[in-house]
mmCIF file of C-alpha atoms in Angstrom:
data_model
loop_
_atom_site.group_PDB
_atom_site.id
_atom_site.type_symbol
_atom_site.label_atom_id
_atom_site.label_comp_id
_atom_site.label_asym_id
_atom_site.label_seq_id
_atom_site.Cartn_x
_atom_site.Cartn_y
_atom_site.Cartn_z
ATOM 1 C CA UNK A 1 -28.873 -51.583 23.894
ATOM 2 C CA UNK A 2 -27.784 -48.285 25.347
ATOM 3 C CA UNK A 3 -26.184 -45.683 23.136
ATOM 4 C CA UNK A 4 -22.986 -44.166 24.408
ATOM 5 C CA UNK A 5 -21.111 -41.208 23.028
ATOM 6 C CA UNK A 6 -19.186 -42.588 20.126
ATOM 7 C CA UNK A 7 -16.511 -40.321 18.703
ATOM 8 C CA UNK A 8 -16.027 -40.708 14.989
ATOM 9 C CA UNK A 9 -12.356 -40.156 14.219
ATOM 10 C CA UNK A 10 -13.120 -39.138 10.640
ATOM 11 C CA UNK A 11 -15.548 -36.381 11.664
ATOM 12 C CA UNK A 12 -14.205 -32.831 11.349
ATOM 13 C CA UNK A 13 -13.527 -30.656 14.370
ATOM 14 C CA UNK A 14 -16.492 -28.617 15.548
ATOM 15 C CA UNK A 15 -14.780 -25.354 16.474
ATOM 16 C CA UNK A 16 -16.108 -22.129 14.925
ATOM 17 C CA UNK A 17 -13.233 -21.622 12.477
ATOM 18 C CA UNK A 18 -13.665 -25.011 10.844
ATOM 19 C CA UNK A 19 -17.377 -24.446 10.278
ATOM 20 C CA UNK A 20 -16.605 -21.675 7.805
ATOM 21 C CA UNK A 21 -15.884 -23.138 4.419
ATOM 22 C CA UNK A 22 -12.275 -22.578 3.355
ATOM 23 C CA UNK A 23 -11.239 -20.961 6.620
ATOM 24 C CA UNK A 24 -7.524 -20.902 7.323
ATOM 25 C CA UNK A 25 -5.382 -19.818 10.216
ATOM 26 C CA UNK A 26 -4.010 -16.320 9.906
ATOM 27 C CA UNK A 27 -0.362 -16.279 8.943
ATOM 28 C CA UNK A 28 1.916 -14.514 11.418
ATOM 29 C CA UNK A 29 3.093 -11.215 9.969
ATOM 30 C CA UNK A 30 6.868 -11.126 9.561
ATOM 31 C CA UNK A 31 8.873 -8.397 11.266
ATOM 32 C CA UNK A 32 10.613 -6.058 8.836
ATOM 33 C CA UNK A 33 12.996 -3.292 9.943
ATOM 34 C CA UNK A 34 13.820 -1.714 6.565
ATOM 35 C CA UNK A 35 11.474 -0.977 3.689
ATOM 36 C CA UNK A 36 10.466 1.259 0.806
ATOM 37 C CA UNK A 37 7.638 3.792 0.637
ATOM 38 C CA UNK A 38 6.178 4.484 -2.807
ATOM 39 C CA UNK A 39 4.160 7.710 -3.069
ATOM 40 C CA UNK A 40 2.109 8.106 -6.251
ATOM 41 C CA UNK A 41 0.605 11.578 -6.225
ATOM 42 C CA UNK A 42 -1.721 12.515 -9.074
ATOM 43 C CA UNK A 43 -3.968 15.530 -9.564
ATOM 44 C CA UNK A 44 -6.905 13.514 -8.212
ATOM 45 C CA UNK A 45 -5.509 11.192 -5.522
ATOM 46 C CA UNK A 46 -2.505 10.180 -3.433
ATOM 47 C CA UNK A 47 -1.678 6.458 -3.314
ATOM 48 C CA UNK A 48 0.991 5.181 -0.920
ATOM 49 C CA UNK A 49 2.448 1.657 -0.764
ATOM 50 C CA UNK A 50 4.916 0.358 1.823
ATOM 51 C CA UNK A 51 7.036 -2.625 0.772
ATOM 52 C CA UNK A 52 9.885 -4.681 2.162
ATOM 53 C CA UNK A 53 13.306 -4.312 0.432
ATOM 54 C CA UNK A 54 12.420 -7.104 -2.032
ATOM 55 C CA UNK A 55 9.167 -5.419 -3.126
ATOM 56 C CA UNK A 56 6.459 -7.405 -1.320
ATOM 57 C CA UNK A 57 3.701 -4.992 -0.265
ATOM 58 C CA UNK A 58 3.292 -4.761 3.523
ATOM 59 C CA UNK A 59 0.533 -2.136 3.522
ATOM 60 C CA UNK A 60 -1.046 0.381 1.189
ATOM 61 C CA UNK A 61 -3.451 3.252 1.403
ATOM 62 C CA UNK A 62 -5.008 6.022 -0.619
ATOM 63 C CA UNK A 63 -6.810 9.250 0.128
ATOM 64 C CA UNK A 64 -10.074 7.573 -0.851
ATOM 65 C CA UNK A 65 -9.447 4.628 1.461
ATOM 66 C CA UNK A 66 -8.714 7.057 4.304
ATOM 67 C CA UNK A 67 -12.189 8.543 3.883
ATOM 68 C CA UNK A 68 -11.831 11.531 1.547
ATOM 69 C CA UNK A 69 -14.156 11.900 -1.438
ATOM 70 C CA UNK A 70 -14.171 13.955 -4.593
ATOM 71 C CA UNK A 71 -11.836 16.929 -4.900
ATOM 72 C CA UNK A 72 -10.752 16.590 -1.236
ATOM 73 C CA UNK A 73 -8.716 13.468 -2.152
ATOM 74 C CA UNK A 74 -6.150 15.612 -3.959
ATOM 75 C CA UNK A 75 -5.456 17.988 -1.054
ATOM 76 C CA UNK A 76 -2.223 18.066 0.959
ATOM 77 C CA UNK A 77 -4.180 17.270 4.128
ATOM 78 C CA UNK A 78 -5.516 14.061 2.568
ATOM 79 C CA UNK A 79 -1.960 13.023 1.661
ATOM 80 C CA UNK A 80 -0.806 13.694 5.217
ATOM 81 C CA UNK A 81 -3.668 11.745 6.805
ATOM 82 C CA UNK A 82 -3.105 8.823 4.429
ATOM 83 C CA UNK A 83 0.568 8.649 5.415
ATOM 84 C CA UNK A 84 -0.275 8.846 9.142
ATOM 85 C CA UNK A 85 -2.777 5.997 8.735
ATOM 86 C CA UNK A 86 -0.188 3.856 6.944
ATOM 87 C CA UNK A 87 2.556 4.602 9.482
ATOM 88 C CA UNK A 88 0.367 3.411 12.335
ATOM 89 C CA UNK A 89 -0.197 0.103 10.506
ATOM 90 C CA UNK A 90 3.418 -0.599 9.536
ATOM 91 C CA UNK A 91 4.950 0.363 12.890
ATOM 92 C CA UNK A 92 3.368 -2.818 14.280
ATOM 93 C CA UNK A 93 5.496 -4.761 11.804
ATOM 94 C CA UNK A 94 8.701 -3.207 13.228
ATOM 95 C CA UNK A 95 9.529 -0.875 10.316
ATOM 96 C CA UNK A 96 12.190 1.672 11.303
ATOM 97 C CA UNK A 97 14.181 2.707 8.195
ATOM 98 C CA UNK A 98 12.620 3.606 4.848
ATOM 99 C CA UNK A 99 13.615 4.708 1.364
ATOM 100 C CA UNK A 100 11.060 7.032 -0.234
ATOM 101 C CA UNK A 101 10.282 6.902 -3.967
ATOM 102 C CA UNK A 102 7.927 9.594 -5.279
ATOM 103 C CA UNK A 103 6.065 9.649 -8.576
ATOM 104 C CA UNK A 104 3.689 12.315 -9.839
ATOM 105 C CA UNK A 105 3.027 16.017 -9.526
ATOM 106 C CA UNK A 106 0.047 16.134 -7.162
ATOM 107 C CA UNK A 107 -0.250 18.371 -4.120
ATOM 108 C CA UNK A 108 -0.245 15.491 -1.592
ATOM 109 C CA UNK A 109 3.373 14.430 -2.125
ATOM 110 C CA UNK A 110 5.125 17.075 0.017
ATOM 111 C CA UNK A 111 2.777 16.727 2.989
ATOM 112 C CA UNK A 112 3.038 12.917 2.844
ATOM 113 C CA UNK A 113 6.836 13.128 3.131
ATOM 114 C CA UNK A 114 6.586 15.623 5.995
ATOM 115 C CA UNK A 115 4.220 13.300 7.858
ATOM 116 C CA UNK A 116 6.660 10.422 7.344
ATOM 117 C CA UNK A 117 9.625 12.421 8.633
ATOM 118 C CA UNK A 118 7.632 13.670 11.625
ATOM 119 C CA UNK A 119 6.614 10.138 12.616
ATOM 120 C CA UNK A 120 10.011 9.172 14.007
ATOM 121 C CA UNK A 121 10.975 6.787 11.202
ATOM 122 C CA UNK A 122 14.435 7.155 9.712
ATOM 123 C CA UNK A 123 14.240 8.332 6.095
ATOM 124 C CA UNK A 124 17.378 7.090 4.322
ATOM 125 C CA UNK A 125 16.794 8.433 0.806
ATOM 126 C CA UNK A 126 14.175 10.397 -1.102
ATOM 127 C CA UNK A 127 14.092 9.773 -4.860
ATOM 128 C CA UNK A 128 11.810 11.401 -7.426
ATOM 129 C CA UNK A 129 10.767 8.975 -10.179
ATOM 130 C CA UNK A 130 8.336 11.280 -11.983
ATOM 131 C CA UNK A 131 8.427 10.475 -15.718
ATOM 132 C CA UNK A 132 9.715 13.307 -17.920
ATOM 133 C CA UNK A 133 8.160 14.040 -21.299
ATOM 134 C CA UNK A 134 10.657 13.810 -24.163
ATOM 135 C CA UNK A 135 8.785 15.001 -27.268
ATOM 136 C CA UNK A 136 6.817 11.827 -27.896
ATOM 137 C CA UNK A 137 7.003 9.323 -30.728
ATOM 138 C CA UNK A 138 8.020 10.118 -34.290
ATOM 139 C CA UNK A 139 5.339 11.933 -36.254
ATOM 140 C CA UNK A 140 3.578 10.485 -39.249
ATOM 141 C CA UNK A 141 5.001 11.487 -42.650
ATOM 142 C CA UNK A 142 3.231 14.297 -44.500
ATOM 143 C CA UNK A 143 0.268 13.065 -46.548
ATOM 144 C CA UNK A 144 0.585 13.624 -50.322
ATOM 145 C CA UNK A 145 -2.537 13.861 -52.430
#
């Protein structure tokens, strides 16, 4: 008896992607024209998130992720470079108009906004959401001995 090539219909496909356990096809990234940019600027770092109008994060970045370490993460230059890196990633998604929401008092916030405005994107609004101290909670009553 000669053996011929028998194809088992139940056998999985042998392409490279199916050999990896749990591999899935990459989902096509949706095109978004309007979004929100959240800039969180602390004394130690600048963290930027870009979302669609609903709030789903499209891309994010921080000074540390951009490659800065230590005290250099809190510099205005690090904030600018982080924003430039993010802009290059979200322009592929078709983002044109953004609302900017800023939180924090760090030095990277101003340079991040300037980099965003200089990129050619339309900035619709800029809103500062930095929390304001209000005196704190009620103090404990005086202890009597």
